[in-house]
Coordinates of C-alpha atoms in Angstrom, one line a residue:
Chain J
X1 CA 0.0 0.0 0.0
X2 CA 2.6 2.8 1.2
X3 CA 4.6 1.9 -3.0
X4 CA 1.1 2.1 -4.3
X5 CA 0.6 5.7 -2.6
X6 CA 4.3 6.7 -3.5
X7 CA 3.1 5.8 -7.1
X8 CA 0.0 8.1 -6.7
X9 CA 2.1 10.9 -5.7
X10 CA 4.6 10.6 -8.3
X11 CA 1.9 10.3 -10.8
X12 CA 0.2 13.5 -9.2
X13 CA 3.2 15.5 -8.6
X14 CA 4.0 15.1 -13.0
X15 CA 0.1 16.2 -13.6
X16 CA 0.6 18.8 -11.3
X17 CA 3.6 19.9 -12.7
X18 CA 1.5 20.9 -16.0
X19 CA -1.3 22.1 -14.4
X20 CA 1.6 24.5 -12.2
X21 CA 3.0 25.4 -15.7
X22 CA -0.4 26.7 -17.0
X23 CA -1.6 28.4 -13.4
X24 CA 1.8 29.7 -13.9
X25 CA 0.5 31.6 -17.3
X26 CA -3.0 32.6 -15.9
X27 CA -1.3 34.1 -12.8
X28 CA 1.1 36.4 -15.7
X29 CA -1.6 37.5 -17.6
X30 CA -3.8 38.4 -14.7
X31 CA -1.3 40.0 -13.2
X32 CA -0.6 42.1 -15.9
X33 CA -4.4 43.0 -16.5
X34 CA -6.5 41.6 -14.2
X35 CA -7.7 39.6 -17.0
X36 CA -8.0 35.8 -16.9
X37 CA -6.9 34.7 -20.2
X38 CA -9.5 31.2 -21.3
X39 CA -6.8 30.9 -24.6
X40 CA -4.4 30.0 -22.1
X41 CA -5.2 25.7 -22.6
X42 CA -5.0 26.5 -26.5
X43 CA -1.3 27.8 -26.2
X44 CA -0.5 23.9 -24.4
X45 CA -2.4 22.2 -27.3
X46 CA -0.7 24.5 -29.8
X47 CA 2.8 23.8 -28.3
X48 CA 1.8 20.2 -28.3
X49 CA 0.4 20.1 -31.5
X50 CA 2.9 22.1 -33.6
X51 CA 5.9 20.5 -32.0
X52 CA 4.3 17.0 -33.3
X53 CA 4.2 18.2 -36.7
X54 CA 7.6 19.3 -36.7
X55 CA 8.9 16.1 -35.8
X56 CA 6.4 14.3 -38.2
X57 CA 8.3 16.6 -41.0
X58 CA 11.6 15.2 -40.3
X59 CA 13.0 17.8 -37.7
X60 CA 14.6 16.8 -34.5
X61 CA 13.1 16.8 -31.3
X62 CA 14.6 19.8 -29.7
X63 CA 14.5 21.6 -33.0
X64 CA 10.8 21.0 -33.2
X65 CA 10.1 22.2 -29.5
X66 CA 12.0 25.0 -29.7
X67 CA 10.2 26.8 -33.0
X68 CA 6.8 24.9 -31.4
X69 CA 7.5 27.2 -28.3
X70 CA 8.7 30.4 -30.0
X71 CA 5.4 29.9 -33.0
X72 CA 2.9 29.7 -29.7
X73 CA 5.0 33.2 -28.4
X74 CA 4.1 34.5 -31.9
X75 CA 0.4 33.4 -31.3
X76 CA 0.6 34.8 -27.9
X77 CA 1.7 37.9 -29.2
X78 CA -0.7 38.3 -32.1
X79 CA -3.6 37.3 -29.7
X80 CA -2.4 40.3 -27.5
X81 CA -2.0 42.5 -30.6
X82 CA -4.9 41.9 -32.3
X83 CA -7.3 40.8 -29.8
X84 CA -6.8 42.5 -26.6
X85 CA -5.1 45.7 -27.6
X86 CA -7.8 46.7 -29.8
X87 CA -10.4 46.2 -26.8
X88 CA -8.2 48.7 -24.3
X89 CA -10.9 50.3 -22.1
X90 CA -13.3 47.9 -22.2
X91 CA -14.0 46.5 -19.1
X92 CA -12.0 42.6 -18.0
X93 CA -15.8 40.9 -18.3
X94 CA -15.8 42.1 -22.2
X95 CA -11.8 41.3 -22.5
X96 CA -12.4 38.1 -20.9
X97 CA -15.5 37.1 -23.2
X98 CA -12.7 37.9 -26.2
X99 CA -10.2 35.4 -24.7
X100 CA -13.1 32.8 -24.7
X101 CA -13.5 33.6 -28.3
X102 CA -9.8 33.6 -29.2
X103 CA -9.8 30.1 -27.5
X104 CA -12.9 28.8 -30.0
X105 CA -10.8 30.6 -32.9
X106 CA -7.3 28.6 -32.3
X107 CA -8.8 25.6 -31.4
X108 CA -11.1 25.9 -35.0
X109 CA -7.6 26.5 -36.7
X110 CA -6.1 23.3 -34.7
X111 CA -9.0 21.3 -36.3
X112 CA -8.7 22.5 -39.7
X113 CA -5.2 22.0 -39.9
X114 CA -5.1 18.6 -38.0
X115 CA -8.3 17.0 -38.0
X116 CA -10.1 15.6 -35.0
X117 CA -7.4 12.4 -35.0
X118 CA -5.5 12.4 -31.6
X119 CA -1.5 12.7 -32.1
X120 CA 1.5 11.4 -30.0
X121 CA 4.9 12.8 -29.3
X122 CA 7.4 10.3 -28.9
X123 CA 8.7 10.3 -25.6
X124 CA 12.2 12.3 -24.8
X125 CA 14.3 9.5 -23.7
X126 CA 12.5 6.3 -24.6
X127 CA 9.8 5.2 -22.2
X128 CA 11.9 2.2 -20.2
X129 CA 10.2 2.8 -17.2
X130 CA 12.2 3.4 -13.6
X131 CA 12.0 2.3 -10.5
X132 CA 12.6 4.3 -7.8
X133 CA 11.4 2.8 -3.8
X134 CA 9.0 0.8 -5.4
X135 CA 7.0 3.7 -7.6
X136 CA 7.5 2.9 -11.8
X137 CA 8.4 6.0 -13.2
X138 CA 8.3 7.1 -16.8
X139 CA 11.8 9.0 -17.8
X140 CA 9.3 11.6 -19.4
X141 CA 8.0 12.5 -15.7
X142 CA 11.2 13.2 -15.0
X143 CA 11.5 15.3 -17.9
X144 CA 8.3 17.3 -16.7
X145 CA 9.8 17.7 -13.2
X146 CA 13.1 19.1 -14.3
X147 CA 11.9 21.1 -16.6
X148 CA 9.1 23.0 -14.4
X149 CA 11.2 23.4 -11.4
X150 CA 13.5 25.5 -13.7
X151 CA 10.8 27.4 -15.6
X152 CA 9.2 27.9 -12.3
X153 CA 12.5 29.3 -10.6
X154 CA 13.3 31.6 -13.7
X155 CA 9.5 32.9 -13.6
X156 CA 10.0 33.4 -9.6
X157 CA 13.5 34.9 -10.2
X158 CA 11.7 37.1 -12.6
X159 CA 9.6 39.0 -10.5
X160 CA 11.6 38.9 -7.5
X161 CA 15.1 39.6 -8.8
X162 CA 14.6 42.3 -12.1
X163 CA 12.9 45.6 -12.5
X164 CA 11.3 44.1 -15.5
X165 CA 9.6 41.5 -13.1
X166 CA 8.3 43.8 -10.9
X167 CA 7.4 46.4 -13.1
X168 CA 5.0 43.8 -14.6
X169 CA 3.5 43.5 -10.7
X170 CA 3.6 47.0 -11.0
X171 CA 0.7 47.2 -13.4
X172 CA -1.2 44.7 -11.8
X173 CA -1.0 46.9 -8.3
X174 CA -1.7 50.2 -9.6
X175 CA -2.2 50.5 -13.5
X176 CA -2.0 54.2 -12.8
X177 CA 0.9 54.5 -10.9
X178 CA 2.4 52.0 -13.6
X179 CA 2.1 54.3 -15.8
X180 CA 3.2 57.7 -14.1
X181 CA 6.6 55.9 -13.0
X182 CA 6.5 55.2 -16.8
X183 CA 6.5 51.9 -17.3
X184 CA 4.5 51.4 -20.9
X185 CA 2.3 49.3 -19.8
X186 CA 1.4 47.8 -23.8
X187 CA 4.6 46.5 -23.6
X188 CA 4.4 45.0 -20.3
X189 CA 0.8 43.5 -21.4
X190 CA 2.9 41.8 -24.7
X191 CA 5.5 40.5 -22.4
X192 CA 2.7 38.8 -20.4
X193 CA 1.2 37.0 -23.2
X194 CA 4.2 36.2 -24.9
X195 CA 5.3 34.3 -21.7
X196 CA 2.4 32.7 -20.6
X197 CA 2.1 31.3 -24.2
X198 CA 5.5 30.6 -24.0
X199 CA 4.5 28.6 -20.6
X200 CA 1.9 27.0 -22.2
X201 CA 3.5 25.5 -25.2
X202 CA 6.5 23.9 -22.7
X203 CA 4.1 22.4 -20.8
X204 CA 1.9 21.3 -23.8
X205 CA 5.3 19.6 -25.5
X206 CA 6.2 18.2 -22.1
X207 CA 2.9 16.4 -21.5
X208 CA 2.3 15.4 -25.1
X209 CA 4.8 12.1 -25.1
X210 CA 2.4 11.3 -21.8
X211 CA -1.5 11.8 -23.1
X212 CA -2.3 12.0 -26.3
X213 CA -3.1 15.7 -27.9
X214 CA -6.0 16.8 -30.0
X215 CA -7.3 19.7 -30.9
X216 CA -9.8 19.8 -28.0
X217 CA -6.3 18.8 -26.0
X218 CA -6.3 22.5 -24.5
X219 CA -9.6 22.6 -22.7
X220 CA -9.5 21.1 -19.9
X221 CA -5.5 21.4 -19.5
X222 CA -6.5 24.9 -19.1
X223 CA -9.8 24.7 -17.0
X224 CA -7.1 23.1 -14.6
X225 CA -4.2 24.9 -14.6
X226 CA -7.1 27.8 -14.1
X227 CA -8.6 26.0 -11.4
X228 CA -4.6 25.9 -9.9
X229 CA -4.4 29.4 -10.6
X230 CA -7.5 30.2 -8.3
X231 CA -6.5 27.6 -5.5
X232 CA -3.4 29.4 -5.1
X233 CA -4.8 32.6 -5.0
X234 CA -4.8 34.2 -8.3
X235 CA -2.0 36.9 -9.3
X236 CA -0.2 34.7 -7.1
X237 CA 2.4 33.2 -9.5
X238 CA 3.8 30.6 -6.7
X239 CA 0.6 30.2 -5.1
X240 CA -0.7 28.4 -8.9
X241 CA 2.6 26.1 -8.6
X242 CA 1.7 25.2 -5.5
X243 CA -2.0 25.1 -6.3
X244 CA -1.3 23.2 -9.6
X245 CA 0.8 20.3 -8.0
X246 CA -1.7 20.0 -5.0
X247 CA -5.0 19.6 -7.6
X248 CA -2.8 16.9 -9.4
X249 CA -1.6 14.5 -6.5
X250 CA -5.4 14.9 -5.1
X251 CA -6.7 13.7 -8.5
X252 CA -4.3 10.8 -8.2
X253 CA -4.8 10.1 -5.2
X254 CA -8.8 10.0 -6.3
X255 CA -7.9 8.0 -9.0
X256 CA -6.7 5.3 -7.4
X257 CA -7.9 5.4 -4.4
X258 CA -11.7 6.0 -5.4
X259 CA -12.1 5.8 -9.0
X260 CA -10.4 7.1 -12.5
X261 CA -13.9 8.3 -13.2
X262 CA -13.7 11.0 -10.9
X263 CA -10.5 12.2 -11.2
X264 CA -12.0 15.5 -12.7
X265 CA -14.8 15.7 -10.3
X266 CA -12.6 15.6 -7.1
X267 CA -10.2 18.2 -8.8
X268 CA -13.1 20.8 -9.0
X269 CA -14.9 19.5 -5.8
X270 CA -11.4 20.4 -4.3
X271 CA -11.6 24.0 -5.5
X272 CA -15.1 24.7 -4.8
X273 CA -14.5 23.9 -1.7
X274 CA -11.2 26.2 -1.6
X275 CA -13.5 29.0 -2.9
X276 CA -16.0 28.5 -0.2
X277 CA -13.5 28.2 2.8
X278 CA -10.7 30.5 1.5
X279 CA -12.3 33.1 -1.7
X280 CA -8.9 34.3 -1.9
X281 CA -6.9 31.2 -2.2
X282 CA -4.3 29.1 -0.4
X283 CA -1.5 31.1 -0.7
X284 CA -3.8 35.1 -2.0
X285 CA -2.7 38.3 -0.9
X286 CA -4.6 39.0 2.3
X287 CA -5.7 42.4 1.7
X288 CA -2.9 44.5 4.2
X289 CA -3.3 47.9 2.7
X290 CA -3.7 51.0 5.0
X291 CA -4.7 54.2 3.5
Chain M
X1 CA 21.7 68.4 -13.7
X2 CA 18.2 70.5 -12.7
X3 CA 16.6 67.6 -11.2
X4 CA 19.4 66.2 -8.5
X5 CA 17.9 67.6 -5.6
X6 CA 21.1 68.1 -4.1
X7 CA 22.4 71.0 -7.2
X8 CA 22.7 74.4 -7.0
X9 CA 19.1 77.1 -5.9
X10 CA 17.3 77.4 -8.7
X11 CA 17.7 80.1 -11.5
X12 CA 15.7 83.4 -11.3
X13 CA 12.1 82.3 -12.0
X14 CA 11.3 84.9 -15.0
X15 CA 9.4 85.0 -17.8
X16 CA 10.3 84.7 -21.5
X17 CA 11.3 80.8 -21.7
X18 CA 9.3 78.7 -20.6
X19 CA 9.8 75.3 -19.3
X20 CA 6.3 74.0 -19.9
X21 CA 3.8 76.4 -21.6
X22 CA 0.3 75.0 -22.0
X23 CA -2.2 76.5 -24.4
X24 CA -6.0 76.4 -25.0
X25 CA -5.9 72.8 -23.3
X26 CA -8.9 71.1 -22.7
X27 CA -9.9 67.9 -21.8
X28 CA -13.0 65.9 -21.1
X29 CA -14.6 62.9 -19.9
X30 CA -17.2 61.7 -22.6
X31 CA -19.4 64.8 -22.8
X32 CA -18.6 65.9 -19.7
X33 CA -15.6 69.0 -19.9
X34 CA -13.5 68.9 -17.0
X35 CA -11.2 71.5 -18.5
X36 CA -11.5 74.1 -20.7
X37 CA -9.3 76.5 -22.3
X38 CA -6.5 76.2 -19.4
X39 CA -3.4 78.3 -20.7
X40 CA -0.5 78.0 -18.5
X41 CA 3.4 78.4 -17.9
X42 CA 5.8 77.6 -15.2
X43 CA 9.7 78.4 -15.9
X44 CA 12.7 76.5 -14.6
X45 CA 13.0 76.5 -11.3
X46 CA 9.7 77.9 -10.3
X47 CA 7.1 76.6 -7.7
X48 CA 3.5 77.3 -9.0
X49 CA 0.5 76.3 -7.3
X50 CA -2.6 75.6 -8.8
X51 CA -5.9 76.1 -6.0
X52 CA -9.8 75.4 -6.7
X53 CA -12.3 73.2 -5.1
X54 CA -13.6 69.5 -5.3
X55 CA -13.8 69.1 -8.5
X56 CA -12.7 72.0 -10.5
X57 CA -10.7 70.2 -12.9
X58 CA -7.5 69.7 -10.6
X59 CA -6.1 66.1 -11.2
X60 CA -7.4 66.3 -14.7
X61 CA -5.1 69.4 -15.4
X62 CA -2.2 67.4 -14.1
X63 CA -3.1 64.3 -15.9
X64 CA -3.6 65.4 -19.0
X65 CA -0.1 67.0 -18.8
X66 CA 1.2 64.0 -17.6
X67 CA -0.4 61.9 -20.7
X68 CA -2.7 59.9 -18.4
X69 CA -5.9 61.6 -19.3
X70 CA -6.6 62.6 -23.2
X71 CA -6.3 66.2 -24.3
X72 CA -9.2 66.9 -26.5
X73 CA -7.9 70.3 -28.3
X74 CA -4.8 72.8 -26.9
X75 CA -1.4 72.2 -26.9
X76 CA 1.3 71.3 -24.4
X77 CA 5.0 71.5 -24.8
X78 CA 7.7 71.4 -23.0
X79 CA 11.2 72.5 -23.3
X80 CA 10.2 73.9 -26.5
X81 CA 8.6 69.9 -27.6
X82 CA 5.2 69.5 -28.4
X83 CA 4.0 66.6 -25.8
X84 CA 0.3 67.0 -26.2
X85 CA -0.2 63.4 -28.1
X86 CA 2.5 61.7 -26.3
X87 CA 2.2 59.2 -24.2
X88 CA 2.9 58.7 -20.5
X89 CA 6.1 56.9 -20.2
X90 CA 7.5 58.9 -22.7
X91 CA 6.7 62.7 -21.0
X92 CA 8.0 60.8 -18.1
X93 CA 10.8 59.7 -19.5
X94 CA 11.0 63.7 -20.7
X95 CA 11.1 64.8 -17.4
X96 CA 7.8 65.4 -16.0
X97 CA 7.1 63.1 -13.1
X98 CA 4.0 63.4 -11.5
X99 CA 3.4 62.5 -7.3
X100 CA -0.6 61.4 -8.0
X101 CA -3.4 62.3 -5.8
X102 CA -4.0 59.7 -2.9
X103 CA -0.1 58.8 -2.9
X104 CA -0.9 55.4 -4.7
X105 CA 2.4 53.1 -3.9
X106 CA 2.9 49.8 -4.8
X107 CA 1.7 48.2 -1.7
X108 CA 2.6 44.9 -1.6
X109 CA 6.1 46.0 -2.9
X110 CA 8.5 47.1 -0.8
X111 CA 9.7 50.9 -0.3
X112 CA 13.1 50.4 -2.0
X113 CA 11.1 48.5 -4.7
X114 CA 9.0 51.2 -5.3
X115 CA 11.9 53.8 -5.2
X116 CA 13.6 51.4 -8.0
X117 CA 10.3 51.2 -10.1
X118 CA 10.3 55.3 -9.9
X119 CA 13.1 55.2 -11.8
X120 CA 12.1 52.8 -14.3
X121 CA 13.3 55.6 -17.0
X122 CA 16.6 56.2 -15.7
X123 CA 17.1 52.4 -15.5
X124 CA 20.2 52.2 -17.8
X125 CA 21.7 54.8 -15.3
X126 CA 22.4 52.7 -12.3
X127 CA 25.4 55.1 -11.0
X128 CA 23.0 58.3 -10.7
X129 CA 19.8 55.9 -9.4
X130 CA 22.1 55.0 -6.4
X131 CA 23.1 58.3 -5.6
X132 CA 19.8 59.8 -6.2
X133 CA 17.9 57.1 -4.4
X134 CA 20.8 58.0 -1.4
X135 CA 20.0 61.2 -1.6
X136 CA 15.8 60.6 -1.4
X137 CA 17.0 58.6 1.9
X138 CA 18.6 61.8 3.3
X139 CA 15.1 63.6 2.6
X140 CA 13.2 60.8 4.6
X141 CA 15.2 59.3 6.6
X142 CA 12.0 57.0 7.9
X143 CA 12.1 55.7 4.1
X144 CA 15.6 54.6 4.7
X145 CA 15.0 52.9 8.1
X146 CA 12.2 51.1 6.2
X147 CA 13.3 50.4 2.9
X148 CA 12.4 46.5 3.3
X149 CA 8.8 47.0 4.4
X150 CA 6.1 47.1 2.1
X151 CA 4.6 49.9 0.8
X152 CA 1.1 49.2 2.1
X153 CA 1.9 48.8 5.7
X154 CA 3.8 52.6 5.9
X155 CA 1.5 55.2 7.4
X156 CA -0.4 58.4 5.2
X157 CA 2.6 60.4 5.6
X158 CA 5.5 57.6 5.0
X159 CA 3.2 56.9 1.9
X160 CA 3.3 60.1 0.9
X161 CA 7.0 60.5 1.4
X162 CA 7.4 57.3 -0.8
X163 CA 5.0 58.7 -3.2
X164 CA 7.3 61.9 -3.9
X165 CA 10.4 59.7 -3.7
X166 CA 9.2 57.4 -5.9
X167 CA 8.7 60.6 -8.6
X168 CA 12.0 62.2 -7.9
X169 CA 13.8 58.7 -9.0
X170 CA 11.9 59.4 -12.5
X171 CA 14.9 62.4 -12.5
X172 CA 12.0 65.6 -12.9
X173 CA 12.5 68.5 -15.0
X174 CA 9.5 69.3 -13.8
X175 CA 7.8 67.5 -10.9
X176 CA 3.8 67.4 -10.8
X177 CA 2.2 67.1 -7.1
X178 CA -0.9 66.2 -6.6
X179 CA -3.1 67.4 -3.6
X180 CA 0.1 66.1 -1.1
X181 CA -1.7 67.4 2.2
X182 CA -4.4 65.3 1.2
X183 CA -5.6 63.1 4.3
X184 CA -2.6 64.2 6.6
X185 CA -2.4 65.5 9.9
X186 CA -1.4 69.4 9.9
X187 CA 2.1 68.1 11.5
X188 CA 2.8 66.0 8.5
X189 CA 1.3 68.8 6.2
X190 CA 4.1 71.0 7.1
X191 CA 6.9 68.2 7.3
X192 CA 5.4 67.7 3.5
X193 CA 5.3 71.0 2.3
X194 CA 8.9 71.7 3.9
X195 CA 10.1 69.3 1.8
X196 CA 8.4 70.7 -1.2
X197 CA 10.2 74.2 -0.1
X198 CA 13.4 72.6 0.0
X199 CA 13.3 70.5 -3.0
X200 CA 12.2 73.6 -4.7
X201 CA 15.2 75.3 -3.3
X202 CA 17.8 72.9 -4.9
X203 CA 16.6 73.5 -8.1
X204 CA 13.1 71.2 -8.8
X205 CA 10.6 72.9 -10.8
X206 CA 7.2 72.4 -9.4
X207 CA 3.6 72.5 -9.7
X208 CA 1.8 72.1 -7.0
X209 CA -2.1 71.1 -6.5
X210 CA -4.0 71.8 -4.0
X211 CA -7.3 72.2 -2.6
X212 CA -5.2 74.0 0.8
X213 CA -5.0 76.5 -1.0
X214 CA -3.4 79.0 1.8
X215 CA -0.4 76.6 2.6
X216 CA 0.1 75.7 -1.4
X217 CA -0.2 79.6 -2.4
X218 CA 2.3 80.2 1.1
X219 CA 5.3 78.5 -0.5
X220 CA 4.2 79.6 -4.2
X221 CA 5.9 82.1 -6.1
X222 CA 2.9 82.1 -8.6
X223 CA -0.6 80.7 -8.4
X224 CA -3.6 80.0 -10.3
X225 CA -6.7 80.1 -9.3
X226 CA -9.1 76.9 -11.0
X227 CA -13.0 77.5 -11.1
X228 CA -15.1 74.7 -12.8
X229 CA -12.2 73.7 -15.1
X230 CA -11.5 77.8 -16.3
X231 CA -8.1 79.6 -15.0
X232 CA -9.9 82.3 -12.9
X233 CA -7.4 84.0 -11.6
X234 CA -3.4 84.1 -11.7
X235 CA -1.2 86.6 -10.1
X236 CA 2.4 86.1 -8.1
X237 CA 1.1 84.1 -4.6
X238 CA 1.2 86.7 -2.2
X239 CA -1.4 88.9 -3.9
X240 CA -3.6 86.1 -4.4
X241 CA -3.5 85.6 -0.7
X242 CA -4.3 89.1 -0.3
X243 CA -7.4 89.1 -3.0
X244 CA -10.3 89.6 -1.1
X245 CA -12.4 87.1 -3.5
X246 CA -9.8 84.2 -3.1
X247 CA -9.7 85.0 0.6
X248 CA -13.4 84.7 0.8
X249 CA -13.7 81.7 -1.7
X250 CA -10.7 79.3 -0.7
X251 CA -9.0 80.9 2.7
X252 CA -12.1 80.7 4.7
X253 CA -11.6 84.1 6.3

């Protein structure tokens, strides 16, 4: 029982890495505009989807994931541009409702360019599995591991460590004040999209070798990294890691301890009841603010 | 350098070139005019104050020439530039910083964040932001002693000292302060304007809002009197003190 529970965890903790990954990119954009951004599970199936074509047309692995990641920046970016700037002023419901439709958009493009057919990524270093104190472990969950706790310490060093970082915050705190210290906060808004889709696509290409990817793939990858975004107290970016990797071990642990069936169930049970205990989150900013 | 606060008093405040000369400006919210027809001037090295009431157009004035609020017709320039379409981080990357009504720090950052976010503009210039940031520690020394709390947990007046810190990192030609007595204890009112004298003494140009309109007009050389978004009145500060409709509208005696 205590290898089968190790094997839960380590099962939750890769899950949870991805949803971490995505919470990571709601918790940017939202901090950058108070928006919560619904295209943010089509830049994981883009990522996913474009890095498997790449490799289907002969290019190497890394190759593939790296112009998957920077095209899903470019799609971030244009989304930002074309979308969201033009909608300035309007209030975050109506900028919101436009993410929602951006999301319908890319994933109608993602079906007309590769069907409805579900598509694999071959896994990064074979898929021998390894045991470690009793738990089988795919190599590619190692890859997911590694790779998240370094995107997630470069995002954290981000805000804590440069001026770019915290001017970002900046405009989430006071949008006014943002902009009469003279940060342009356009440019901030690009930078946010352009990394969370960057986010997204990594963790799209890192969970793709794992479950398969369709065009649908994005939905409910980002319904949960959202839902990590909100148990860690949204704007919070480390409070969505944390968040994201506690909603995946707890739908493990549903898994197979209850049943696979309500893996998705228990994961939004979990934050409803988050919501009702704690509205602000796990790990939100406890309003402190004297004035 | 004008805006080290530490460089020589500032030049004889006289007329002829102006350092920001604003003409016909007006702005408005939808249909709603909250300024109209403002023409205004304020020389290097000047400190002019602008009084009215609740609402008489204050903040807008000052946030329209700081690119925050929309100029529907008029012109602003500064240092001989036309600045009327520009937008905020480049007039403050010009040299107008503005201190905004309410004080409005980055609460949950810390003061020395906020300090190092007011000079976002002068970020390439690391040798002068660490003199200058010494040098706002000097001013407030209660910044200093705090300079790892957050913002949010300082008191009005700490916040207030932040807020004008925060601007004087942005390196001010021309520093834009609005309503600072706002909310403060008389004590802290004259700490604040003090510092306003002094700053104004080393060489900051300033224009000063305010709806206290005998301390403001006090420290002024000049001052303009704002009614329902029109320039009433403008004479040097003492005379306006002495008018017996300004005394009667906004001196309360």
């Amino acid at each position: 029982m205590p290898e089968q529970l190790f094997q839960f965890l380590v099962t939750g903790i890769t899950i949870g890495s991805l949803y971490a990954l995505v919470g990571l990119g709601f918790a940017l954009i939202y901090n950058a505009s108070d928006v919560v951004n619904f295209a943010q599970g089509e830049f994981v199936m883009l990522g996913a989807m474009t890095a498997i074509a790449l490799l289907n047309a002969g290019l190497p692995l890394l190759v593939a994931a790296v112009i998957a990641t920077l095209l899903t920046v470019g799609v971030g970016l244009l989304l930002e541009r074309f979308a969201i700037e033009p909608a300035a002023g309007a209030s975050v419901v109506t900028t919101i409702i436009i993410t929602i439709g951006a999301a319908i958009f890319l994933r109608g493009v993602a079906l007309l360019l590769w069907g409805k057919d579900f598509h694999s990524l071959k896994p990064f270093s074979g898929d021998a599995p390894i045991q470690i104190g009793g738990a089988t472990v795919l190599p590619q969950s190692l890859w997911v591991l590694g790779v998240t706790v370094v995107l997630v310490a470069l995002v954290r060093a981000f805000f804590n460590r440069t001026l770019l970082g915290k001017a970002l915050l900046a405009c989430a705190f006071n949008r006014t004040a943002a902009q009469a210290v003279g940060i342009n906060v356009k440019v901030m808004l690009r930078l946010a999209y352009g990394l969370s889709a960057g986010l997204g696509a990594l963790a799209g290409i890192l969970i793709a070798p794992i479950t398969f990817s369709s065009y649908e793939a994005g939905v409910m990858l980002g319904l949960k990294g959202f839902s990590a975004a909100i148990v860690g107290g949204i704007g919070n970016p480390m409070g969505a890691v944390a968040g994201g990797v506690l909603l995946g071990v707890l739908e493990a642990l549903g898994a197979g301890l209850v049943s696979s069936g309500y893996k998705d169930a228990i994961a939004f049970l979990f934050v409803l009841m988050v919501l009702f205990f704690e509205p602000t989150g796990l790990f939100g900013h406890k309003a402190s603010e004297r004035v | 350098m004008p805006s080290e606060i530490s460089s020589a008093p500032a030049p004889p405040a006289a007329g002829g070139d102006r350092l920001l000369e604003v003409i016909g400006l007006s702005s408005q919210y939808g249909p709603v005019r909250a300024i109209h027809q403002i023409d205004l001037g304020v020389s290097a090295g000047e400190l002019v104050a602008i009084v009215g009431g609740n609402g008489a157009g204050k903040t807008t004035l000052l946030h329209t020439l700081s690119g925050l609020q929309p100029a529907s017709a008029g012109r602003i320039s500064f240092d001989g530039q036309d600045i009327t379409r520009w937008p905020p981080h480049r007039i403050v990357a010009a040299g107008i910083c503005q201190v905004l009504e309410g004080r409005q720090v980055f609460a949950p950052l810390t003061v020395e964040d906020n300090l190092r976010l007011g000079g976002y503009r002068q970020r390439r210039d690391s040798a002068w932001l660490g003199q200058q940031q010494e040098r706002v520690y000097t001013l407030f020394p209660i910044l200093a002693e705090r300079r790892r709390q957050l913002a949010g947990t300082l008191s009005g007046g700490q916040q207030q000292m932040l807020a004008i810190g925060r601007a004087l990192l942005g390196r001010p030609r021309l520093l834009l302060l609005d309503e600072p007595s706002m909310g403060l204890a008389p004590l802290l009112v004259e700490e604040i304007f003090r510092v306003i004298v002094e700053l104004n003494g080393r060489g900051v140009t300033i224009l000063l809002v305010e709806q206290n309109a005998r301390a403001a007009l006090a420290i002024a050389g000049r001052g303009y009197i704002l009614e329902t978004g029109r320039i009433a009145k403008t004479a040097p500060a003492a005379e306006l003190l002495a008018d017996d409709d300004v005394r009667r509208a906004y001196l309360g005696y």
